[in-house]
Coordinates of C-alpha atoms (C1' of nucleotides) in Angstrom, one line a residue:
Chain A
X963 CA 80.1 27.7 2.7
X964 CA 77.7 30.5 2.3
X965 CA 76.0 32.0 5.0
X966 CA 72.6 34.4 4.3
X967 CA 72.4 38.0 5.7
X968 CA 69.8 38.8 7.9
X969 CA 66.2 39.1 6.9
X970 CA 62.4 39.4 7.8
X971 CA 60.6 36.1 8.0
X972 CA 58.1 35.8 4.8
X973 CA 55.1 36.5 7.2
X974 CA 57.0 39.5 8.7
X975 CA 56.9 41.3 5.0
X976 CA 55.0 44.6 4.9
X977 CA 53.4 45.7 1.5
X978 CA 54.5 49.2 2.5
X979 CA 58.1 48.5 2.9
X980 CA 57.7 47.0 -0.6
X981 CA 56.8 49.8 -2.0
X982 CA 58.7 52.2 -0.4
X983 CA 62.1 50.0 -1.4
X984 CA 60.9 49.6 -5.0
X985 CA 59.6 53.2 -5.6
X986 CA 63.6 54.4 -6.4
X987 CA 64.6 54.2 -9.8
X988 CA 67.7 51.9 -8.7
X989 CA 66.2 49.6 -7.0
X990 CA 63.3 48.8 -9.5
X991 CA 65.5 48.2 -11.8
X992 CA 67.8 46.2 -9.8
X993 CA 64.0 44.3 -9.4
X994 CA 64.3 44.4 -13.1
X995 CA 67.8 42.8 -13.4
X996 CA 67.3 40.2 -10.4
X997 CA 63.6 39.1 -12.3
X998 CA 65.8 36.4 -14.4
X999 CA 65.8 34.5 -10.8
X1000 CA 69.0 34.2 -10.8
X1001 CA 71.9 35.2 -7.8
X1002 CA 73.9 38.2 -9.0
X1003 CA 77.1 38.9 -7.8
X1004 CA 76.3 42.5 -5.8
X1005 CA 79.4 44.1 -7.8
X1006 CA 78.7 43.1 -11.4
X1007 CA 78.6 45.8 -13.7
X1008 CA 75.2 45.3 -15.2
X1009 CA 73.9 46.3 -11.5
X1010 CA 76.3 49.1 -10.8
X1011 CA 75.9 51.4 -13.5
X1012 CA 78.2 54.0 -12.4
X1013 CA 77.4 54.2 -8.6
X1014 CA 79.3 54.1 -5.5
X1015 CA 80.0 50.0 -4.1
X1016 CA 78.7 52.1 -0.7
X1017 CA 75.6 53.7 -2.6
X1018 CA 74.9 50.3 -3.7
X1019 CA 75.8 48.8 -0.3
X1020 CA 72.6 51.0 1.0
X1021 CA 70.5 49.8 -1.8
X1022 CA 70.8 46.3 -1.2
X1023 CA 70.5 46.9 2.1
X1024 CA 67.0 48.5 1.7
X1025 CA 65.7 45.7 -0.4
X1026 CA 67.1 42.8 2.0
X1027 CA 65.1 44.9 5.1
X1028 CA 62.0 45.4 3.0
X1029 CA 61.9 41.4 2.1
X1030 CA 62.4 42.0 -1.7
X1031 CA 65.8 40.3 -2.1
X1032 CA 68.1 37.5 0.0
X1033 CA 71.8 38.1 0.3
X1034 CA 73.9 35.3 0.6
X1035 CA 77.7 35.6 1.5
X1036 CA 80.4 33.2 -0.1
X1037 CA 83.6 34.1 0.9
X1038 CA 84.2 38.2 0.6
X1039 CA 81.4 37.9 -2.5
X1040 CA 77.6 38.2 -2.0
X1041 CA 75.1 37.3 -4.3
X1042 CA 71.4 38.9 -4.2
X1043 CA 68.3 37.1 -5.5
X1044 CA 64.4 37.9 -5.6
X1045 CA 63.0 36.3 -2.6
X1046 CA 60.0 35.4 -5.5
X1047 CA 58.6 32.3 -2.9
X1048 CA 57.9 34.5 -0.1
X1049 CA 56.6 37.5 -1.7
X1050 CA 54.2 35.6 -4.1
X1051 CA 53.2 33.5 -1.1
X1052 CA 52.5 36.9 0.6
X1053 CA 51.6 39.1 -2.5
X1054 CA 50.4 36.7 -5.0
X1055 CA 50.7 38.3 -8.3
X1056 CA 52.4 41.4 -7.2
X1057 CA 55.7 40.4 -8.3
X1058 CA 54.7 39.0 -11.8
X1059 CA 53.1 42.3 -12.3
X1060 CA 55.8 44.4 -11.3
X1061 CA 58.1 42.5 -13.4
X1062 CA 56.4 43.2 -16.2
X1063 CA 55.7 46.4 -15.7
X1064 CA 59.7 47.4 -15.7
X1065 CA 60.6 49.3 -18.8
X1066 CA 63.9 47.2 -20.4
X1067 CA 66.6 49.0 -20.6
X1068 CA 65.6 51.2 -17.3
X1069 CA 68.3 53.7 -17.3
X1070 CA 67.3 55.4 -14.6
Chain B
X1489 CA 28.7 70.0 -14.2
X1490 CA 32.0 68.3 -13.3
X1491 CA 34.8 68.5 -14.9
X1492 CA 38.8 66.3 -14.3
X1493 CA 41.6 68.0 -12.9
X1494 CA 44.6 67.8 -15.3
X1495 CA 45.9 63.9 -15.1
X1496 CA 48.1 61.9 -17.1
X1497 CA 47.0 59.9 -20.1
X1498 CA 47.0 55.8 -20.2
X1499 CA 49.7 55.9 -22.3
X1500 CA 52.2 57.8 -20.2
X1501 CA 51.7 56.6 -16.4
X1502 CA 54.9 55.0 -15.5
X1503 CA 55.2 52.2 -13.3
X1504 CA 58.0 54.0 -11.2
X1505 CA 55.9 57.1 -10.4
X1506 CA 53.4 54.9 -9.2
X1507 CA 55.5 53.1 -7.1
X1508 CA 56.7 56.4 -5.6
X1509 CA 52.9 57.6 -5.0
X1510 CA 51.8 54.6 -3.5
X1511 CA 55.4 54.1 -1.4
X1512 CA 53.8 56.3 1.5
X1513 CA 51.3 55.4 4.5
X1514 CA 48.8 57.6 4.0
X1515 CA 48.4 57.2 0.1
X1516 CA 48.6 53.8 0.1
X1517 CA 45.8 53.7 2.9
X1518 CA 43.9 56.6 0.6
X1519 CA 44.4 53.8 -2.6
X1520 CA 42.9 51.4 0.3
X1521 CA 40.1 53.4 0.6
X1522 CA 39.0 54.0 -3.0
X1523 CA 39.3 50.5 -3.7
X1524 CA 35.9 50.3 -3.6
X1525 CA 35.9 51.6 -7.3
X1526 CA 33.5 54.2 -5.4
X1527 CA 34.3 57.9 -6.1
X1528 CA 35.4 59.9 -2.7
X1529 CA 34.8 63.2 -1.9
X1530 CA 38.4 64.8 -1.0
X1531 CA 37.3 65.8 2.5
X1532 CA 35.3 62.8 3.9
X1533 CA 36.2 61.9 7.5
X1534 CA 37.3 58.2 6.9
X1535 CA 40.7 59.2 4.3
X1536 CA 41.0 62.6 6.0
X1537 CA 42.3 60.7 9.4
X1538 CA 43.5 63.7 11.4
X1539 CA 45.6 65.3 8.8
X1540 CA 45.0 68.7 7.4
X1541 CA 43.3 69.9 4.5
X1542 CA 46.3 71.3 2.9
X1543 CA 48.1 68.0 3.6
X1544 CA 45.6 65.9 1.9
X1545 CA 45.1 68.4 -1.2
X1546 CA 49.2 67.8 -1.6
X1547 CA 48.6 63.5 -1.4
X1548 CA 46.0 63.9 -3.9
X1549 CA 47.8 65.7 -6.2
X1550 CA 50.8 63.3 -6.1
X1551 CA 48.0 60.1 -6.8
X1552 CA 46.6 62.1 -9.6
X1553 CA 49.7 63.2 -11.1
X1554 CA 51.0 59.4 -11.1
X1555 CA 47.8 58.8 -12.6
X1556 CA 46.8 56.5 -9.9
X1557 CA 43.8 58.7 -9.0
X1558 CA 41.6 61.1 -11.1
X1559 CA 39.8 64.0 -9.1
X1560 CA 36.5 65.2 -10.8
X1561 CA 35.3 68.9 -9.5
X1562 CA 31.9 69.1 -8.9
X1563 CA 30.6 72.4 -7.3
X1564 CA 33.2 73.6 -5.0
X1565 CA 33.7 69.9 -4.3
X1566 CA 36.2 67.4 -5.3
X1567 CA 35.4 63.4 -5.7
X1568 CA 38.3 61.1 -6.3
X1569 CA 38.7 57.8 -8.0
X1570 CA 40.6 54.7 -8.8
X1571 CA 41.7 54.8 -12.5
X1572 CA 41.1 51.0 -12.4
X1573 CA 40.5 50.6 -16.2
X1574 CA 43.5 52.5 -16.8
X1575 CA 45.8 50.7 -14.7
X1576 CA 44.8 47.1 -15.3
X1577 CA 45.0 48.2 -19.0
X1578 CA 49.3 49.5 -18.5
X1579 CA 50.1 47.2 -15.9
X1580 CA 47.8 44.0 -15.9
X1581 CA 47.2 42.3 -11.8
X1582 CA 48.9 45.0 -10.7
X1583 CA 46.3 47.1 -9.0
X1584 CA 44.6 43.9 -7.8
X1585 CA 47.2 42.4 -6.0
X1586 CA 48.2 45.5 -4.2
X1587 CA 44.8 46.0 -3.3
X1588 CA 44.5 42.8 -1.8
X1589 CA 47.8 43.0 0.4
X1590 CA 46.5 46.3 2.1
X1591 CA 45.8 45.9 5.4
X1592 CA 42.1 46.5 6.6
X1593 CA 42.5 49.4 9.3
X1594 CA 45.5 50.7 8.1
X1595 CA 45.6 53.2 10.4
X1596 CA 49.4 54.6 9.5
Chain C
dA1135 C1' 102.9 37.9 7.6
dC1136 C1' 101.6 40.9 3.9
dA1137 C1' 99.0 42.7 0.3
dA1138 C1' 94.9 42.7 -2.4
dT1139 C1' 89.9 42.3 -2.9
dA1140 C1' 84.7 42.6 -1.8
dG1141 C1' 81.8 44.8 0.6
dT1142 C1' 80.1 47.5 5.0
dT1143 C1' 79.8 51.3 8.0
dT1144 C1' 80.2 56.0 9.3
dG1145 C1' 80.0 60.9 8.4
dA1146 C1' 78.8 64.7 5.7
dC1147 C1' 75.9 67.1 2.5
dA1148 C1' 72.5 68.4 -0.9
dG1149 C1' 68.0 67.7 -2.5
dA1150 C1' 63.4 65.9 -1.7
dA1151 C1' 59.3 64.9 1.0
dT1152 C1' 55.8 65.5 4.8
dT1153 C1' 53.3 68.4 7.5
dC1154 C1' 51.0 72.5 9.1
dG1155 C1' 49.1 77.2 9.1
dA1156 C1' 47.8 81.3 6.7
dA1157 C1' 46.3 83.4 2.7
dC1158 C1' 43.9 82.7 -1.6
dT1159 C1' 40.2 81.1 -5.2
dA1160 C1' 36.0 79.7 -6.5
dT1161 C1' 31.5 78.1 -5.7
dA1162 C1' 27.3 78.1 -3.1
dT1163 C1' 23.8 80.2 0.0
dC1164 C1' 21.3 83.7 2.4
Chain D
dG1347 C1' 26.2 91.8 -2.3
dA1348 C1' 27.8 89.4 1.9
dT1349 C1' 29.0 85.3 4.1
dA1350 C1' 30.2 80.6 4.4
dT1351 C1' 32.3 76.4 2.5
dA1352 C1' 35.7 73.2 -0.2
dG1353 C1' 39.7 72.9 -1.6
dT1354 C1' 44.4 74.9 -3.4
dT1355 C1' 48.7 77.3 -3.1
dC1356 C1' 52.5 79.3 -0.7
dG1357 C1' 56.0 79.5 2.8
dA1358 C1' 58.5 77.5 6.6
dA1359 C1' 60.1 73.8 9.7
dT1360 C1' 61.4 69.3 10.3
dT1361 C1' 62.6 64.9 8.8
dC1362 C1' 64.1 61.6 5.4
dT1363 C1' 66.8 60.0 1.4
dG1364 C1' 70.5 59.3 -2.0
dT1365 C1' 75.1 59.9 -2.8
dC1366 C1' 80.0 59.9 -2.2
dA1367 C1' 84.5 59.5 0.2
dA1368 C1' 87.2 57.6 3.8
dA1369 C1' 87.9 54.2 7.1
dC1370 C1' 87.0 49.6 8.5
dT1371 C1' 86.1 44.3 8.4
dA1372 C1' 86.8 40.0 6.6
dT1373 C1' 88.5 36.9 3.3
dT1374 C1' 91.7 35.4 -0.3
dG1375 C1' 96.2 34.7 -2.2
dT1376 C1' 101.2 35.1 -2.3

DNA sequence: ACAATAGTTTGACAGAATTCGAACTATATC
DNA sequence: GATATAGTTCGAATTCTGTCAAACTATTGT
C-alpha cells in the first residue's frame, strides 16, 4: 500500500512558490536528479550529498508545499517524484526549460 | 548619452541566480512588468508600488546582477530592461513560460 | 515484546534577505 | 553658483532560511 503526502491541487500551484522552492542550490538539483521521472527513494545517496536526513526532511518538504514534487509513503520508505503533469499543465514549458537549464554535475 | 551599469555577460548568467532573483514578489512582479520588452525607467509609479526608492534601487541591482535585467543611465535617470535575447539564447522557453504564468495584477 | 530502521518534528543558531531612512553622488535647471 | 532631482549606498531593525542535533513516530523484522 502506498499512501501520498499531502499536496496543493494542480490548479492551487503558484509560479512564486516555484520559484522560491527551486531558487536553493539543493533543491534545483534535487529538480535535476528527479528530471529522469522516476520515484527516488528520499534517502538515496545520489540526493543526500552529505546533508542531515532532517535538512533534507525540510527540503522535500518545501518542494511537496510548493507543487514541484509528490511524496508517496510505502512502508517507513518514501519516494519523491516531479509532479511533471501538473506543472506542465499549469506552466507549460517551464519545466522542460528548467531541466535543461541544470548544470550536470550540480555540486552545489 | 547612455551608458549600462556593470551586468553579467551571456556566457556567465546561471540558471540558479536567476532562480534566486526572480524567487521574490516584488521582482518577479518587476520581470512582469518589463515583459513588455519595453525599457522602464527605475522610478515609474506602476513597478515602484509603495516601496521606497532605496528598496527598489537594492531589487534592481539583484535582477541586473543575475543578468535578468540590464539598467542603461541616461541623464540622471535609469531605464531598465528584459535581457530577452540573452536569456532565450542560455536558457531556451525559459523566459517565455515564466512570463506567461505571471499573474496580471500581481499586486504582492 | 524488543530492537532496528526511515523519516519527521522541534528547538536552536548563524547567516542571509527585505525594508526603511538618512546621507551621499551625479546630473540637470534656474 | 545654487537648487532640485534621480537614484545609490550605508546602517539598522526585523524577518526569513538553511542547517544540525536530539527526540519522536511509525513500520519492519527477529
Amino acid at each position: 500500500m502506498s499512501e501520498l503526502l499531502p499536496q496543493p491541487s494542480a490548479d492551487d500551484i503558484q509560479l512564486l512558490e516555484i520559484l522560491k522552492a527551486i531558487g536553493d542550490p539543493v533543491r534545483l538539483q534535487i529538480v535535476g536528479i528527479l528530471s529522469d521521472g522516476n520515484f527516488h527513494p528520499c534517502g538515496s545517496d545520489d540526493i543526500m550529498l552529505g546533508l542531515h536526513k532532517s535538512t533534507m526532511s525540510h527540503h522535500y518538504k518545501v518542494l511537496r508545499e510548493a507543487g514541484v514534487t509528490s511524496t508517496r509513503t510505502h512502508g517507513r520508505n518514501r519516494d519523491v517524484v516531479l509532479r511533471r503533469a501538473d506543472l506542465d499543465e499549469r506552466f507549460p514549458g517551464l519545466l522542460d526549460s528548467l531541466v535543461a537549464g541544470i548544470p550536470a554535475g550540480a555540486s552545489v
